[in-house]
Tab-separated table of N, CA and C in Angstrom:
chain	number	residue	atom	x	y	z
A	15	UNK	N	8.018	5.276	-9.029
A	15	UNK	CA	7.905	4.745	-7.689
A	15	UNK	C	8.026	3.225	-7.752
A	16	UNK	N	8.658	2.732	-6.879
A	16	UNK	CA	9.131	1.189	-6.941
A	16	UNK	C	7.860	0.752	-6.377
A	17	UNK	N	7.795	-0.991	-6.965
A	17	UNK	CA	6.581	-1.516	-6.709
A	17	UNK	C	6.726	-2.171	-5.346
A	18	UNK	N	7.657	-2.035	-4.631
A	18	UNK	CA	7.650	-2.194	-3.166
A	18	UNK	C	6.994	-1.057	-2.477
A	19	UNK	N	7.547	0.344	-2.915
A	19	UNK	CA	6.603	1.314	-2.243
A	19	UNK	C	5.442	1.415	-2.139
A	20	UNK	N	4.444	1.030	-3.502
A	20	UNK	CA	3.431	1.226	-3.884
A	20	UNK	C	2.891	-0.081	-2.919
A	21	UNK	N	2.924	-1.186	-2.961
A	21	UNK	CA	2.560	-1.878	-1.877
A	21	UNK	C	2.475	-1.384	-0.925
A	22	UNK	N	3.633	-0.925	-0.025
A	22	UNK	CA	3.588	-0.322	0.840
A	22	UNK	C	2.649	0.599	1.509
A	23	UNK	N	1.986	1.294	0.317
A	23	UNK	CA	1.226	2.334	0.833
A	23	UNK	C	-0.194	1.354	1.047
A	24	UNK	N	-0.660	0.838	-0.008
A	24	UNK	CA	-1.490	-0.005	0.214
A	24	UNK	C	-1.448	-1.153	1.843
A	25	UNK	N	-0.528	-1.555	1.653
A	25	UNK	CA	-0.356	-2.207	3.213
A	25	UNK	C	-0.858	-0.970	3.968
A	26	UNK	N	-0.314	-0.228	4.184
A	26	UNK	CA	-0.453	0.669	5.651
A	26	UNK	C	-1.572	1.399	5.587
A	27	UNK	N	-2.423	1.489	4.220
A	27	UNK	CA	-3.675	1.839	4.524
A	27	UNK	C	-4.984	0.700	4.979
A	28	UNK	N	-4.602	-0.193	4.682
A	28	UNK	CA	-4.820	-1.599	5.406
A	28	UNK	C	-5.083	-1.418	6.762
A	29	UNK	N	-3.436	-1.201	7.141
A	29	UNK	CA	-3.126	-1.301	8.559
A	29	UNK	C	-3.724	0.184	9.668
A	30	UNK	N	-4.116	0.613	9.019
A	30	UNK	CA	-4.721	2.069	9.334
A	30	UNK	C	-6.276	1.882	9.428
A	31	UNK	N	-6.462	0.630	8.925
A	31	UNK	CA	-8.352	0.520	8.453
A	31	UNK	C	-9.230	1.670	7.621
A	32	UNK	N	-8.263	1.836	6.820
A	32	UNK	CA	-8.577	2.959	5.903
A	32	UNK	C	-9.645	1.808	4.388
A	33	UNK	N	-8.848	1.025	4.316
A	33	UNK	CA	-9.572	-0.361	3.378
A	33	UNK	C	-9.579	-1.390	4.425
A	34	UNK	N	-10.419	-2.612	3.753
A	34	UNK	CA	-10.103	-4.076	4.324
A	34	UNK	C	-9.795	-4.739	3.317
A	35	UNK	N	-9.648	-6.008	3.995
A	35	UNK	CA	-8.806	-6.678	3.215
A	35	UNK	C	-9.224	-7.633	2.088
A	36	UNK	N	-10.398	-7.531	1.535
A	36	UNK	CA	-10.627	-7.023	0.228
A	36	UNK	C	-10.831	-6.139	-0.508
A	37	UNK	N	-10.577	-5.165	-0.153
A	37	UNK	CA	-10.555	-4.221	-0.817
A	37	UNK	C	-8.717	-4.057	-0.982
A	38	UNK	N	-8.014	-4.407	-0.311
A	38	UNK	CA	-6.573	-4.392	-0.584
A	38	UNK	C	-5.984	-5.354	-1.560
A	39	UNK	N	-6.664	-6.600	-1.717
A	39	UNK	CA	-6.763	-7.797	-2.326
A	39	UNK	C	-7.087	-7.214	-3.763
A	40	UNK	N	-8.089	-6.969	-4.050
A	40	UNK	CA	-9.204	-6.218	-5.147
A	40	UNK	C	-8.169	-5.110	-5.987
A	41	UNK	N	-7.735	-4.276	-4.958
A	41	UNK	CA	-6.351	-2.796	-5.489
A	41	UNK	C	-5.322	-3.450	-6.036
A	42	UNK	N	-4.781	-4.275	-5.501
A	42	UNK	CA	-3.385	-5.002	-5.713
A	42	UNK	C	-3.482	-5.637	-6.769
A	43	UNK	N	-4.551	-6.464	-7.103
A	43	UNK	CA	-4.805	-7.088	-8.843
A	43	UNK	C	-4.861	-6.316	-9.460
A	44	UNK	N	-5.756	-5.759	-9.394
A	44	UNK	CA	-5.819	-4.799	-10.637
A	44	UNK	C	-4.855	-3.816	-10.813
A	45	UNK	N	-3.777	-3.401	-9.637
A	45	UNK	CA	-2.704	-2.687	-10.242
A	45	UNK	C	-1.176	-3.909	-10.717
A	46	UNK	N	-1.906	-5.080	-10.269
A	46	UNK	CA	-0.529	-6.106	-11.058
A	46	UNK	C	-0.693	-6.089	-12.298
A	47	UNK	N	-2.295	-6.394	-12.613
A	47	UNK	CA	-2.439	-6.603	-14.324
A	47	UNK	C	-2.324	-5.117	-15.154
A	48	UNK	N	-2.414	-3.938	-14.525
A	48	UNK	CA	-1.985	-2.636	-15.177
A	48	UNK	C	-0.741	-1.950	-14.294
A	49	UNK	N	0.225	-1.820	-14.353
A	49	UNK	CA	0.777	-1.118	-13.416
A	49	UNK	C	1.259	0.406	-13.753
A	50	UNK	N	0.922	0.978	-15.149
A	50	UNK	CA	0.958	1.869	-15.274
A	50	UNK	C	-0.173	3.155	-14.331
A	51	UNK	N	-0.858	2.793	-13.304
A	51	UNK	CA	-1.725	3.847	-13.376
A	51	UNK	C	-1.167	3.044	-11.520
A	52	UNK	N	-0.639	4.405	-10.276
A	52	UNK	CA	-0.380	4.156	-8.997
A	52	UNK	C	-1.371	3.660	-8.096
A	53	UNK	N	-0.592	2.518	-7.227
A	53	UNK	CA	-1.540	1.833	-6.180
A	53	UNK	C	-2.291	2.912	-5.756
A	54	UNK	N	-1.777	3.925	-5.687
A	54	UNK	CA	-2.679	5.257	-4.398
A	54	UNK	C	-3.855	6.351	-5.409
A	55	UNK	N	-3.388	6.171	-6.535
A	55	UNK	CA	-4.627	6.025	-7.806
A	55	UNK	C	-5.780	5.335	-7.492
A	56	UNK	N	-5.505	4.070	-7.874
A	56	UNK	CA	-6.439	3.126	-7.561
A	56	UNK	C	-7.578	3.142	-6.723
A	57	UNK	N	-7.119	3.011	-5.719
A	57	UNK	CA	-7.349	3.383	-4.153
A	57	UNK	C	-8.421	4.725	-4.246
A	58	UNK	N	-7.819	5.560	-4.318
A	58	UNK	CA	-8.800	7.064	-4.376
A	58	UNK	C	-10.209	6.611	-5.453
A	59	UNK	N	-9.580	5.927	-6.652
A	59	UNK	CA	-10.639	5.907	-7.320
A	59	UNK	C	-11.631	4.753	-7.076
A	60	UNK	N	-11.198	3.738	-6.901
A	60	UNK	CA	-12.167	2.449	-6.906
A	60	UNK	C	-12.333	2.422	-5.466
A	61	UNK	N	-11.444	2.725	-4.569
A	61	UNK	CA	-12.507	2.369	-3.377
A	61	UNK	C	-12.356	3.361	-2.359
A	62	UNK	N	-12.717	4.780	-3.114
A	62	UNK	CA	-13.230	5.851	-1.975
A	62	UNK	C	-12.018	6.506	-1.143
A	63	UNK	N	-10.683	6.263	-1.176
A	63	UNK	CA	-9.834	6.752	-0.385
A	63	UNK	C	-9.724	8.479	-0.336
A	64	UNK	N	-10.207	9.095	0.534
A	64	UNK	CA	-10.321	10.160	0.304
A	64	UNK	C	-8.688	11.078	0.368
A	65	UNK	N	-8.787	12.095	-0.115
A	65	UNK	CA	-7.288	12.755	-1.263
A	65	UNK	C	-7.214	12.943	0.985
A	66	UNK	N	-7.204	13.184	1.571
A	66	UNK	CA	-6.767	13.774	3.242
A	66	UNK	C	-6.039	12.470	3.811
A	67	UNK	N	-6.784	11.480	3.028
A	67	UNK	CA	-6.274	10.252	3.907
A	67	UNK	C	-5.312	9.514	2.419
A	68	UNK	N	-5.011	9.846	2.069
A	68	UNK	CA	-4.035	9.931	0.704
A	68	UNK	C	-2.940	10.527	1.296
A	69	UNK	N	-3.216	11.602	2.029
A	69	UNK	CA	-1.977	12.739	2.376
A	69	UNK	C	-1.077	11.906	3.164
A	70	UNK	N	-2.165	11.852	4.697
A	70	UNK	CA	-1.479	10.702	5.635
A	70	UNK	C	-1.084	9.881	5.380
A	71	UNK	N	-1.468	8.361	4.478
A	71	UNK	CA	-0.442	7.330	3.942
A	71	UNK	C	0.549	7.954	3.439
A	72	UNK	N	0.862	8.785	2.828
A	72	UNK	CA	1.780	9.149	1.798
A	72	UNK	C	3.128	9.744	2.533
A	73	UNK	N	2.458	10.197	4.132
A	73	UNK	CA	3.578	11.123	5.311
A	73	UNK	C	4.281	10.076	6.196
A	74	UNK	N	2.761	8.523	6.308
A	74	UNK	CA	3.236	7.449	7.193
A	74	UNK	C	4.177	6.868	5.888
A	75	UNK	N	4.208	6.655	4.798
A	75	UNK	CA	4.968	5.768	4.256
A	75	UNK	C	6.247	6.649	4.158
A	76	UNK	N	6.063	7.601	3.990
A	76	UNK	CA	7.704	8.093	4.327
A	76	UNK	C	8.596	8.169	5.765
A	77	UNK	N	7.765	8.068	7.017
A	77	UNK	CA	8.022	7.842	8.223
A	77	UNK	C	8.483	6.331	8.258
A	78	UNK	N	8.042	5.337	7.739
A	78	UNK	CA	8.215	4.220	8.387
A	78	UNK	C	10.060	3.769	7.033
A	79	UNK	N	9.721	4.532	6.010
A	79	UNK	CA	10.928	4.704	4.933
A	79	UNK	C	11.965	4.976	6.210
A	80	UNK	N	12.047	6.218	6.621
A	80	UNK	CA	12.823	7.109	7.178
A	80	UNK	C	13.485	5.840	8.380
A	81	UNK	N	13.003	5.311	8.852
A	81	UNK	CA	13.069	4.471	9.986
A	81	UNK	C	14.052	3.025	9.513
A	82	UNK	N	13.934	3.017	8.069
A	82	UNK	CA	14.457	1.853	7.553
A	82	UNK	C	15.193	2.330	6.042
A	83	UNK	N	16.253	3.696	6.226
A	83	UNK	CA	17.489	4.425	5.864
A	83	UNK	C	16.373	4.201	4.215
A	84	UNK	N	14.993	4.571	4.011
A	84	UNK	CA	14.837	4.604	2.895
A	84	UNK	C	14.424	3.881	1.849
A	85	UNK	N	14.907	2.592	2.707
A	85	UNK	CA	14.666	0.931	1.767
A	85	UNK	C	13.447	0.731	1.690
A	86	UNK	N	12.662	0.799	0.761
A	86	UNK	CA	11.371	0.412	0.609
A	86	UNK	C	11.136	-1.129	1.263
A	87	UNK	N	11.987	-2.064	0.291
A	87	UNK	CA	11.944	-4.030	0.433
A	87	UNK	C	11.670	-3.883	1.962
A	88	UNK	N	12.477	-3.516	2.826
A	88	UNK	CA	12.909	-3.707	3.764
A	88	UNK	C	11.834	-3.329	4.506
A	89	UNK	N	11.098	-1.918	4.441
A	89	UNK	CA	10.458	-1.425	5.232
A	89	UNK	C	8.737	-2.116	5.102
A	90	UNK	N	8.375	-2.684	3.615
A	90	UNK	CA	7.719	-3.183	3.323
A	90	UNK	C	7.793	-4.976	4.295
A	91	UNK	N	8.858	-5.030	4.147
A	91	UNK	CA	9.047	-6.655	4.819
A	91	UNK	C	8.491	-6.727	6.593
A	92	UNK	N	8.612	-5.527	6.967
A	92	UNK	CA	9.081	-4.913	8.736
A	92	UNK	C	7.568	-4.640	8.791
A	93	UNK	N	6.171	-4.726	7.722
A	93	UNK	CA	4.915	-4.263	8.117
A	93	UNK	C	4.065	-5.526	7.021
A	94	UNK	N	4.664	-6.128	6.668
A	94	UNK	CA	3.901	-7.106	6.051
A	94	UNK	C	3.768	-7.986	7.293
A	95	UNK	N	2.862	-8.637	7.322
A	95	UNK	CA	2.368	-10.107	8.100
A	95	UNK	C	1.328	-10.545	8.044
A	96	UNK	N	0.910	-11.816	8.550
A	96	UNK	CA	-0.221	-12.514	8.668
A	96	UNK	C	-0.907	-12.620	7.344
A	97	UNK	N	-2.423	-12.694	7.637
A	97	UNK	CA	-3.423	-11.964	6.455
A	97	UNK	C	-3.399	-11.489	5.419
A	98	UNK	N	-2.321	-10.320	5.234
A	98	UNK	CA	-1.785	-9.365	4.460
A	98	UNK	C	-0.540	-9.994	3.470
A	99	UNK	N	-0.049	-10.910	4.312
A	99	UNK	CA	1.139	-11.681	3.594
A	99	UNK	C	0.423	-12.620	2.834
A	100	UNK	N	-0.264	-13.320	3.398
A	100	UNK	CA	-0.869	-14.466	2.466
A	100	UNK	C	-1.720	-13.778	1.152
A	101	UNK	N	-2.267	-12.287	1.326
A	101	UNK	CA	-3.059	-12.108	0.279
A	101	UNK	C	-1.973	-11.450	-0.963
A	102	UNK	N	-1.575	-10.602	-0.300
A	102	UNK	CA	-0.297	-10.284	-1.388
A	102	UNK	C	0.655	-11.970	-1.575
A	103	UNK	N	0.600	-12.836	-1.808
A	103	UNK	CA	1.603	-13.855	-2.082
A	103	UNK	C	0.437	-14.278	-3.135
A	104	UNK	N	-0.765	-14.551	-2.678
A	104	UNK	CA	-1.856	-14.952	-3.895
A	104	UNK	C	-2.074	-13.618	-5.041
A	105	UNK	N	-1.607	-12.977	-5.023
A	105	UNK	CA	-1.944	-11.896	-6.052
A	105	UNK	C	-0.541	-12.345	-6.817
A	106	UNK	N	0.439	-12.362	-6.178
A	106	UNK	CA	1.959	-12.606	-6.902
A	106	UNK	C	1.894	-13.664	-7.753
C-alpha cells in the first residue's frame, strides 16, 4: 500500500473524529520511523480504533479513491488542509 494511501486513511479518520489531532500526529511518527507495520495497524493498536470503524475508513478511502480515478497523491491532496497539513509537513 502506497504511503499516500496510508496517510490517507489516517487523514479521514481524523476527519471523521474517529482520532484527534494528536493522536494523528503521534500515528504518523511512529509509522515514519517504522513503516513496515500499516498506518491502520497502528491506529487499532495504539489508539483504540475499533476493527468496525477500521471497516468504514477502509470503504471511505476507497470512495473518495474512486472519485479521484484511483490516485491516491491526488485524492490525499483534495482532503488534506489546514491543521492536518501543517501536522503532517512537521512529521515529514
Amino acid at each position: 500500500m502506497s504511503a499516500e494511501r496510508q496517510l490517507l486513511f489516517a487523514v479521514l479518520a481524523f476527519e471523521s473524529e474517529l482520532i484527534d489531532l494528536a493522536q494523528l500526529t503521534l500515528v504518523c511518527r511512529a509509522w515514519v520511523a517504522d513503516k513496515l507495520k500499516p498506518l491502520a495497524d497502528l491506529l487499532v493498536e495504539r489508539h483504540g480504533l475499533s476493527l468496525k470503524n477500521r471497516e468504514f475508513l477502509e470503504e471511505l478511502v476507497e470512495r473518495k479513491l474512486a472519485k479521484h480515478q484511483n490516485d491516491a497523491r491526488v485524492t490525499l491532496n483534495s482532503v488534506v488542509r489546514g491543521e492536518v497539513c501543517d501536522a503532517i509537513k512537521q512529521i515529514a
